[in-house]
mmCIF file of C-alpha atoms and ligand atoms in Angstrom:
data_model
loop_
_atom_site.group_PDB
_atom_site.id
_atom_site.type_symbol
_atom_site.label_atom_id
_atom_site.label_comp_id
_atom_site.label_asym_id
_atom_site.label_seq_id
_atom_site.Cartn_x
_atom_site.Cartn_y
_atom_site.Cartn_z
ATOM 1 C CA MET A 1 108.674 158.554 112.415
ATOM 2 C CA PHE A 2 112.354 158.547 111.561
ATOM 3 C CA LEU A 3 114.316 157.075 114.485
ATOM 4 C CA ILE A 4 117.917 157.817 115.418
ATOM 5 C CA GLY A 5 119.478 155.436 117.963
ATOM 6 C CA GLU A 6 121.132 157.230 120.916
ATOM 7 C CA ASN A 7 122.983 154.276 122.404
ATOM 8 C CA LEU A 8 126.444 154.816 120.961
ATOM 9 C CA ASN A 9 127.435 157.665 123.269
ATOM 10 C CA VAL A 10 130.376 158.538 125.487
ATOM 11 C CA MET A 11 128.162 158.769 128.577
ATOM 12 C CA SER A 12 127.360 155.060 128.258
ATOM 13 C CA LYS A 13 128.643 153.110 131.247
ATOM 14 C CA LYS A 14 128.552 149.909 129.220
ATOM 15 C CA LEU A 15 130.751 151.296 126.454
ATOM 16 C CA ALA A 16 133.042 153.627 128.446
ATOM 17 C CA GLU A 17 135.942 151.206 128.416
ATOM 18 C CA ALA A 18 135.522 150.305 124.742
ATOM 19 C CA PHE A 19 135.542 153.994 123.824
ATOM 20 C CA LEU A 20 138.616 154.612 125.973
ATOM 21 C CA ASN A 21 140.607 151.696 124.538
ATOM 22 C CA ARG A 22 139.222 151.929 121.001
ATOM 23 C CA ASP A 23 137.998 148.394 121.328
ATOM 24 C CA ALA A 24 135.857 147.841 118.214
ATOM 25 C CA GLY A 25 134.055 144.668 119.397
ATOM 26 C CA PRO A 26 131.550 146.135 121.901
ATOM 27 C CA ILE A 27 130.908 149.101 119.598
ATOM 28 C CA GLU A 28 130.152 146.835 116.638
ATOM 29 C CA ALA A 29 127.859 144.772 118.863
ATOM 30 C CA MET A 30 125.967 147.899 119.945
ATOM 31 C CA ALA A 31 125.650 149.140 116.348
ATOM 32 C CA ARG A 32 124.292 145.728 115.268
ATOM 33 C CA ALA A 33 121.822 145.741 118.171
ATOM 34 C CA GLU A 34 120.552 149.186 117.138
ATOM 35 C CA VAL A 35 120.061 147.952 113.573
ATOM 36 C CA GLU A 36 118.239 144.887 114.930
ATOM 37 C CA ALA A 37 115.985 147.193 116.995
ATOM 38 C CA GLY A 38 114.856 148.902 113.786
ATOM 39 C CA MET A 39 116.681 152.229 113.881
ATOM 40 C CA ASP A 40 116.795 154.367 110.717
ATOM 41 C CA MET A 41 120.039 156.105 111.662
ATOM 42 C CA ILE A 42 122.719 155.767 114.348
ATOM 43 C CA ASP A 43 123.896 158.733 116.414
ATOM 44 C CA LEU A 44 127.619 158.741 117.186
ATOM 45 C CA ASN A 45 127.875 160.920 120.265
ATOM 46 C CA ILE A 46 131.512 161.533 121.223
ATOM 47 C CA GLY A 47 130.823 164.612 123.366
ATOM 48 C CA PRO A 48 133.121 167.663 123.154
ATOM 49 C CA ALA A 49 136.128 165.374 122.390
ATOM 50 C CA ARG A 50 138.558 168.267 122.663
ATOM 51 C CA LYS A 51 141.889 166.573 122.040
ATOM 52 C CA THR A 52 141.518 163.464 119.928
ATOM 53 C CA GLY A 53 138.102 164.243 118.426
ATOM 54 C CA PRO A 54 138.853 164.115 114.679
ATOM 55 C CA ASP A 55 140.831 160.915 114.864
ATOM 56 C CA PHE A 56 138.273 159.323 117.166
ATOM 57 C CA MET A 57 135.243 160.250 115.041
ATOM 58 C CA GLY A 58 136.989 158.958 111.905
ATOM 59 C CA TRP A 59 137.709 155.669 113.654
ATOM 60 C CA LEU A 60 134.169 155.339 115.044
ATOM 61 C CA VAL A 61 132.549 155.994 111.665
ATOM 62 C CA SER A 62 134.702 153.272 110.053
ATOM 63 C CA VAL A 63 133.936 150.772 112.806
ATOM 64 C CA VAL A 64 130.165 151.310 112.640
ATOM 65 C CA GLN A 65 130.142 151.339 108.832
ATOM 66 C CA GLY A 66 131.863 147.983 108.967
ATOM 67 C CA VAL A 67 128.697 146.387 110.364
ATOM 68 C CA THR A 68 125.817 148.456 108.956
ATOM 69 C CA ASP A 69 124.834 150.556 105.935
ATOM 70 C CA LEU A 70 122.566 152.796 108.034
ATOM 71 C CA PRO A 71 123.339 156.524 107.755
ATOM 72 C CA LEU A 72 125.091 158.123 110.736
ATOM 73 C CA SER A 73 124.558 161.226 112.826
ATOM 74 C CA LEU A 74 127.816 162.941 113.810
ATOM 75 C CA ASP A 75 127.172 164.182 117.352
ATOM 76 C CA THR A 76 129.937 166.410 118.715
ATOM 77 C CA SER A 77 130.670 170.075 119.323
ATOM 78 C CA ASN A 78 134.179 169.590 117.880
ATOM 79 C CA VAL A 79 134.140 171.090 114.364
ATOM 80 C CA GLU A 80 137.233 169.181 113.207
ATOM 81 C CA ALA A 81 135.687 165.937 114.435
ATOM 82 C CA ILE A 82 132.545 166.678 112.420
ATOM 83 C CA GLU A 83 134.677 167.167 109.315
ATOM 84 C CA ALA A 84 136.592 163.932 109.983
ATOM 85 C CA GLY A 85 133.237 162.136 110.200
ATOM 86 C CA LEU A 86 132.018 163.764 106.984
ATOM 87 C CA LYS A 87 135.172 162.567 105.217
ATOM 88 C CA ALA A 88 134.912 159.021 106.549
ATOM 89 C CA ALA A 89 131.176 158.498 105.969
ATOM 90 C CA LYS A 90 130.103 156.526 102.909
ATOM 91 C CA LYS A 91 126.459 157.626 103.126
ATOM 92 C CA ARG A 92 125.351 161.255 103.565
ATOM 93 C CA PRO A 93 125.626 161.726 107.350
ATOM 94 C CA LEU A 94 123.643 164.152 109.505
ATOM 95 C CA ILE A 95 125.630 166.909 111.235
ATOM 96 C CA ASN A 96 124.509 166.988 114.888
ATOM 97 C CA SER A 97 124.367 169.911 115.420
ATOM 98 C CA ILE A 98 124.561 173.609 114.441
ATOM 99 C CA SER A 99 123.150 176.190 116.863
ATOM 100 C CA ALA A 100 122.179 179.790 116.043
ATOM 101 C CA ARG A 101 125.400 181.119 117.583
ATOM 102 C CA PRO A 102 127.241 183.090 114.873
ATOM 103 C CA GLU A 103 130.578 181.350 115.432
ATOM 104 C CA ARG A 104 128.947 177.920 115.108
ATOM 105 C CA ILE A 105 127.117 178.930 111.949
ATOM 106 C CA GLU A 106 130.324 180.315 110.432
ATOM 107 C CA ALA A 107 132.316 177.203 111.305
ATOM 108 C CA LEU A 108 129.787 174.508 110.417
ATOM 109 C CA MET A 109 127.510 175.700 107.630
ATOM 110 C CA PRO A 110 130.391 175.807 105.133
ATOM 111 C CA LEU A 111 130.973 172.124 105.963
ATOM 112 C CA ALA A 112 127.297 171.267 105.420
ATOM 113 C CA GLN A 113 127.549 173.037 102.074
ATOM 114 C CA LYS A 114 130.871 171.482 101.039
ATOM 115 C CA TYR A 115 129.837 167.919 101.896
ATOM 116 C CA ASN A 116 126.205 168.380 100.869
ATOM 117 C CA ALA A 117 125.174 167.120 104.318
ATOM 118 C CA PRO A 118 121.914 167.717 106.178
ATOM 119 C CA PHE A 119 122.231 169.144 109.694
ATOM 120 C CA ILE A 120 120.340 169.445 112.966
ATOM 121 C CA GLY A 121 119.681 173.094 113.767
ATOM 122 C CA LEU A 122 119.684 173.501 117.539
ATOM 123 C CA THR A 123 117.530 176.365 118.823
ATOM 124 C CA LEU A 124 120.250 177.839 120.990
ATOM 125 C CA SER A 125 121.453 181.416 120.485
ATOM 126 C CA ALA A 126 124.105 183.692 121.959
ATOM 127 C CA GLU A 127 121.531 184.406 124.708
ATOM 128 C CA GLY A 128 121.322 180.723 125.634
ATOM 129 C CA ILE A 129 118.449 178.243 125.589
ATOM 130 C CA PRO A 130 115.082 179.780 124.606
ATOM 131 C CA ARG A 131 112.482 180.170 127.349
ATOM 132 C CA ASP A 132 109.379 179.434 125.291
ATOM 133 C CA ALA A 133 108.050 178.301 121.927
ATOM 134 C CA ASN A 134 108.274 181.788 120.370
ATOM 135 C CA GLU A 135 111.939 182.194 121.249
ATOM 136 C CA ARG A 136 112.529 178.743 119.785
ATOM 137 C CA GLY A 137 110.772 179.888 116.615
ATOM 138 C CA LEU A 138 113.005 182.968 116.380
ATOM 139 C CA CYS A 139 116.102 180.822 116.736
ATOM 140 C CA ALA A 140 114.868 178.408 114.098
ATOM 141 C CA ALA A 141 114.198 181.308 111.717
ATOM 142 C CA GLU A 142 117.757 182.604 112.231
ATOM 143 C CA ILE A 143 119.170 179.178 111.433
ATOM 144 C CA MET A 144 117.026 178.822 108.303
ATOM 145 C CA ALA A 145 117.986 182.282 107.058
ATOM 146 C CA ALA A 146 121.684 181.583 107.595
ATOM 147 C CA ALA A 147 121.408 178.218 105.830
ATOM 148 C CA ALA A 148 119.660 179.830 102.859
ATOM 149 C CA GLY A 149 122.687 182.131 102.580
ATOM 150 C CA TYR A 150 124.867 179.040 102.131
ATOM 151 C CA GLY A 151 122.492 177.588 99.560
ATOM 152 C CA ILE A 152 121.468 174.732 101.872
ATOM 153 C CA PRO A 153 117.982 173.475 100.932
ATOM 154 C CA GLU A 154 115.273 173.664 103.596
ATOM 155 C CA GLU A 155 114.624 169.910 103.489
ATOM 156 C CA ASP A 156 118.190 169.359 104.751
ATOM 157 C CA ILE A 157 117.487 171.284 107.962
ATOM 158 C CA TRP A 158 116.266 169.317 110.970
ATOM 159 C CA ILE A 159 115.217 171.723 113.710
ATOM 160 C CA ASP A 160 115.702 170.563 117.322
ATOM 161 C CA PRO A 161 113.839 172.688 119.915
ATOM 162 C CA ILE A 162 116.030 171.294 122.764
ATOM 163 C CA VAL A 163 114.142 169.037 125.123
ATOM 164 C CA LEU A 164 114.933 169.819 128.777
ATOM 165 C CA PRO A 165 114.562 167.554 131.837
ATOM 166 C CA VAL A 166 111.080 167.619 133.355
ATOM 167 C CA ASN A 167 112.430 167.262 136.908
ATOM 168 C CA THR A 168 114.179 170.658 136.848
ATOM 169 C CA GLN A 169 112.596 172.477 133.864
ATOM 170 C CA GLN A 170 108.973 171.362 134.014
ATOM 171 C CA MET A 171 107.618 174.610 132.544
ATOM 172 C CA GLN A 172 109.947 174.282 129.524
ATOM 173 C CA VAL A 173 108.510 170.949 128.489
ATOM 174 C CA GLN A 174 105.449 172.451 126.794
ATOM 175 C CA GLY A 175 107.726 174.891 124.948
ATOM 176 C CA CYS A 176 108.840 172.061 122.684
ATOM 177 C CA THR A 177 105.336 170.697 122.112
ATOM 178 C CA GLU A 178 104.079 174.177 121.210
ATOM 179 C CA PHE A 179 107.079 174.710 118.954
ATOM 180 C CA MET A 180 106.118 171.592 116.989
ATOM 181 C CA MET A 181 102.776 173.224 116.141
ATOM 182 C CA MET A 182 104.664 176.210 114.681
ATOM 183 C CA MET A 183 106.983 174.140 112.470
ATOM 184 C CA PRO A 184 104.741 173.809 109.373
ATOM 185 C CA ASP A 185 104.475 177.621 109.147
ATOM 186 C CA LEU A 186 108.112 178.244 110.002
ATOM 187 C CA ALA A 187 109.662 175.684 107.702
ATOM 188 C CA PRO A 188 107.144 173.859 105.505
ATOM 189 C CA ALA A 189 109.861 171.746 103.858
ATOM 190 C CA GLY A 190 112.056 171.497 106.959
ATOM 191 C CA LYS A 191 112.194 168.566 109.355
ATOM 192 C CA SER A 192 112.091 168.346 113.148
ATOM 193 C CA THR A 193 113.905 166.159 115.623
ATOM 194 C CA CYS A 194 114.799 166.102 119.333
ATOM 195 C CA GLY A 195 116.780 164.244 121.971
ATOM 196 C CA LEU A 196 113.749 162.564 123.529
ATOM 197 C CA SER A 197 115.523 160.965 126.519
ATOM 198 C CA ASN A 198 116.629 164.404 127.728
ATOM 199 C CA VAL A 199 113.114 164.814 129.147
ATOM 200 C CA SER A 200 113.749 162.087 131.716
ATOM 201 C CA ASN A 201 117.340 162.937 132.578
ATOM 202 C CA GLY A 202 117.639 162.683 136.354
ATOM 203 C CA VAL A 203 114.280 160.900 136.700
ATOM 204 C CA PRO A 204 114.547 157.582 138.656
ATOM 205 C CA SER A 205 115.858 155.157 136.039
ATOM 206 C CA HIS A 206 112.986 152.646 136.267
ATOM 207 C CA LEU A 207 110.545 155.484 135.491
ATOM 208 C CA ARG A 208 112.365 157.003 132.514
ATOM 209 C CA GLY A 209 110.576 154.816 129.966
ATOM 210 C CA VAL A 210 107.034 155.891 130.824
ATOM 211 C CA MET A 211 108.159 159.532 130.752
ATOM 212 C CA ASN A 212 109.909 159.183 127.376
ATOM 213 C CA ARG A 213 106.997 157.275 125.824
ATOM 214 C CA THR A 214 104.343 159.723 127.015
ATOM 215 C CA TYR A 215 106.323 162.692 125.732
ATOM 216 C CA LEU A 216 106.842 160.965 122.387
ATOM 217 C CA VAL A 217 103.077 160.563 121.967
ATOM 218 C CA MET A 218 102.609 164.275 122.717
ATOM 219 C CA LEU A 219 105.280 165.465 120.280
ATOM 220 C CA LYS A 220 104.176 162.988 117.628
ATOM 221 C CA ARG A 221 100.667 164.375 117.712
ATOM 222 C CA TYR A 222 102.039 167.733 116.576
ATOM 223 C CA GLY A 223 104.031 166.263 113.746
ATOM 224 C CA LEU A 224 107.499 165.544 115.164
ATOM 225 C CA TYR A 225 109.368 164.103 112.157
ATOM 226 C CA SER A 226 112.202 162.335 113.921
ATOM 227 C CA ALA A 227 113.661 161.643 117.349
ATOM 228 C CA ILE A 228 116.931 160.523 118.899
ATOM 229 C CA VAL A 229 115.797 157.651 121.097
ATOM 230 C CA ASP A 230 116.786 154.685 123.244
ATOM 231 C CA ALA A 231 116.802 151.968 120.582
ATOM 232 C CA PHE A 232 115.988 149.298 123.167
ATOM 233 C CA ASP A 233 112.670 150.615 124.463
ATOM 234 C CA GLU A 234 110.402 148.328 122.454
ATOM 235 C CA LYS A 235 107.179 150.023 123.452
ATOM 236 C CA LEU A 236 108.599 153.402 122.482
ATOM 237 C CA ILE A 237 109.538 152.045 119.058
ATOM 238 C CA ALA A 238 106.029 150.602 118.735
ATOM 239 C CA ILE A 239 104.537 154.061 119.400
ATOM 240 C CA ALA A 240 106.802 155.637 116.778
ATOM 241 C CA ARG A 241 105.728 152.943 114.299
ATOM 242 C CA ASP A 242 101.986 153.552 114.912
ATOM 243 C CA ARG A 243 101.499 150.205 116.643
ATOM 244 C CA GLU A 244 100.041 151.646 119.900
ATOM 245 C CA PRO A 245 96.898 153.494 118.727
ATOM 246 C CA GLU A 246 95.000 152.871 121.995
ATOM 247 C CA LEU A 247 97.764 154.286 124.145
ATOM 248 C CA GLU A 248 98.018 157.292 121.830
ATOM 249 C CA ALA A 249 94.248 157.848 122.032
ATOM 250 C CA LEU A 250 94.394 157.743 125.847
ATOM 251 C CA ILE A 251 97.186 160.331 126.059
ATOM 252 C CA HIS A 252 95.459 162.501 123.418
ATOM 253 C CA SER A 253 92.332 162.524 125.549
ATOM 254 C CA VAL A 254 94.365 163.844 128.498
ATOM 255 C CA MET A 255 95.795 166.521 126.196
ATOM 256 C CA ASP A 256 92.248 167.456 125.185
ATOM 257 C CA GLY A 257 91.239 167.902 128.829
ATOM 258 C CA ALA A 258 88.899 164.917 129.002
ATOM 259 C CA ASP A 259 87.512 163.972 132.397
ATOM 260 C CA ILE A 260 89.201 160.628 133.027
ATOM 261 C CA ASP A 261 88.275 158.078 135.700
ATOM 262 C CA VAL A 262 91.862 157.316 136.720
ATOM 263 C CA PRO A 263 91.078 154.762 139.492
ATOM 264 C CA GLY A 264 89.059 152.833 136.887
ATOM 265 C CA LEU A 265 92.096 152.383 134.649
ATOM 266 C CA SER A 266 94.719 149.636 134.675
ATOM 267 C CA LYS A 267 97.844 150.579 136.648
ATOM 268 C CA GLU A 268 99.741 150.944 133.350
ATOM 269 C CA ASN A 269 97.197 153.281 131.784
ATOM 270 C CA ALA A 270 96.823 155.274 135.004
ATOM 271 C CA ASP A 271 100.608 155.803 134.939
ATOM 272 C CA TYR A 272 100.426 157.225 131.414
ATOM 273 C CA VAL A 273 97.596 159.578 132.374
ATOM 274 C CA LYS A 274 99.492 160.833 135.445
ATOM 275 C CA THR A 275 102.649 161.262 133.384
ATOM 276 C CA ALA A 276 100.842 163.233 130.678
ATOM 277 C CA ARG A 277 99.496 165.560 133.376
ATOM 278 C CA VAL A 278 103.021 166.152 134.680
ATOM 279 C CA LEU A 279 104.335 166.840 131.168
ATOM 280 C CA MET A 280 101.473 169.280 130.564
ATOM 281 C CA GLY A 281 102.353 171.118 133.766
ATOM 282 C CA GLN A 282 99.049 170.251 135.454
ATOM 283 C CA THR A 283 100.720 168.281 138.241
ATOM 284 C CA LEU A 284 103.974 169.414 139.819
ATOM 285 C CA TYR A 285 106.839 167.001 139.122
ATOM 286 C CA SER A 286 108.238 164.905 141.951
ATOM 287 C CA ASP A 287 110.118 161.604 141.753
ATOM 288 C CA SER A 288 107.019 159.918 143.167
ATOM 289 C CA TRP A 289 104.547 161.372 140.614
ATOM 290 C CA LEU A 290 103.049 157.949 139.900
ATOM 291 C CA ASP A 291 102.228 157.276 143.560
ATOM 292 C CA ILE A 292 99.957 160.278 144.030
HETATM 293 N N1 LIG B 301 119.653 166.961 120.623
HETATM 294 C C1 LIG B 301 120.558 166.576 119.705
HETATM 295 N N2 LIG B 301 121.501 165.641 119.962
HETATM 296 C C2 LIG B 301 121.583 165.102 121.198
HETATM 297 C C3 LIG B 301 120.654 165.463 122.194
HETATM 298 C C4 LIG B 301 119.672 166.438 121.881
HETATM 299 N N3 LIG B 301 122.533 164.164 121.482
HETATM 300 C C5 LIG B 301 122.762 163.736 122.831
HETATM 301 C C6 LIG B 301 121.446 163.631 123.566
HETATM 302 N N4 LIG B 301 120.704 164.860 123.429
HETATM 303 C C7 LIG B 301 120.642 162.471 123.027
HETATM 304 N N5 LIG B 301 121.284 161.227 123.347
HETATM 305 C C8 LIG B 301 121.186 160.668 124.623
HETATM 306 C C9 LIG B 301 121.977 159.574 124.896
HETATM 307 C C10 LIG B 301 121.894 158.956 126.134
HETATM 308 C C11 LIG B 301 121.025 159.439 127.083
HETATM 309 C C12 LIG B 301 120.236 160.527 126.814
HETATM 310 C C13 LIG B 301 120.312 161.146 125.555
HETATM 311 C C14 LIG B 301 120.909 158.816 128.428
HETATM 312 N N6 LIG B 301 121.754 157.842 128.781
HETATM 313 C C15 LIG B 301 121.648 157.232 130.067
HETATM 314 C C16 LIG B 301 122.220 158.137 131.144
HETATM 315 O O1 LIG B 301 123.016 159.033 130.829
HETATM 316 O O2 LIG B 301 121.849 157.966 132.311
HETATM 317 C C17 LIG B 301 122.286 155.890 130.096
HETATM 318 C C18 LIG B 301 123.729 155.880 129.752
HETATM 319 C C19 LIG B 301 124.225 154.444 129.680
HETATM 320 O O3 LIG B 301 124.000 153.790 128.615
HETATM 321 O O4 LIG B 301 124.823 153.973 130.636
HETATM 322 O O5 LIG B 301 120.076 159.189 129.206
HETATM 323 O O6 LIG B 301 118.827 166.830 122.701
HETATM 324 N N7 LIG B 301 120.479 167.121 118.482
#
C-alpha cells in the first residue's frame, strides 16, 4: 500500500509554533522522521490558510524538499496555495484535494492539467457528504467525468470516499468499506486513498491506534490503494506492508461472521475483534467499547 504521512499538519500541537514562526528546524526534523518511518509521500496540510496560504505553501514545500526527495501532497482548500505548491515542487506533487463541487472543479482541474499533476478526488458534492456507498460512487463518477473533460488520465485520479469519525458517524463507516468494493468497476485504472485517522477523531487518544489499524485491515481487504496515515504507528505500517498476516486473518474472520471465542483470545486480539465489530456496526460505539 502507498503511504502518505499525515504528521506535517497545522493541527499538530508539536509543530504549531514552528508553523506560526516559520521555523524550519522542527519541520525538517518531522519530514526526516516521516522518511525514516518509511512513508512514500508526505502530506503538507496547511488547512484553509486564507491569508498567507500561497506564500506559506511555497515556503513549506522548499523546506521539506531540502531534506527529502519524497513526493509531496499539497493539502489545502486554498487554490492559490495549491498553485504555489505546484510551482515550488520539484517532483510531481499530488493535489489534495478536488471535490465534486462545480466551483472546485472549475478552479482546480485546470491546474491539474497545466501542471500535469495527479489529484485526490473527494466524494463531496454541492449536497454535502454522501450518506452511503452509492452516493459516494455517484460523486466519484462526476469527478471522473469532469477530469476526462480536462484530458486528465484516470490513473492520475485518487478517489477519497471521506472517512468519518466512528464516535459520531458509526453508520457511515461501512459506507467507505463498501465503496472500496465498487472502485474496480467505477474506475479500473483509478486509485483510492483516504484520511485513515479521521475514523478515530474524538476517540480517547490511547485507543486511536487500535481503531485506525482495524479499519486499515478492513479497507485493505477491499483493495484500498493508498492511505494518509500517522507515520509513527509502527504496527499500522507493518499491516500496510503485509507484515501482520495473522492479525489480518483474525479481522477478516470477524468480517466473515465467524463465531469467535473472544474470552479465549489474548487481550490484544480480543481488542481487535471488539473493534472490528464496532466498525462493522454490530456493536454500538462508546468510549469504553473495549471494556464490554
Ligand atoms: N482526506 C484527504 N486529506 C486529508 C484528510 C482526508 N487531510 C487531512 C486529514 N484528513 C488527514 N490528516 C490528519 C492529520 C492529523 C490527524 C488526523 C488526520 C490527527 N491529529 C491528531 C489530532 O488532531 O488530535 C494529533 C495532532 C497532533 O499532532 O498534535 O488526528 O480525510 N484527502
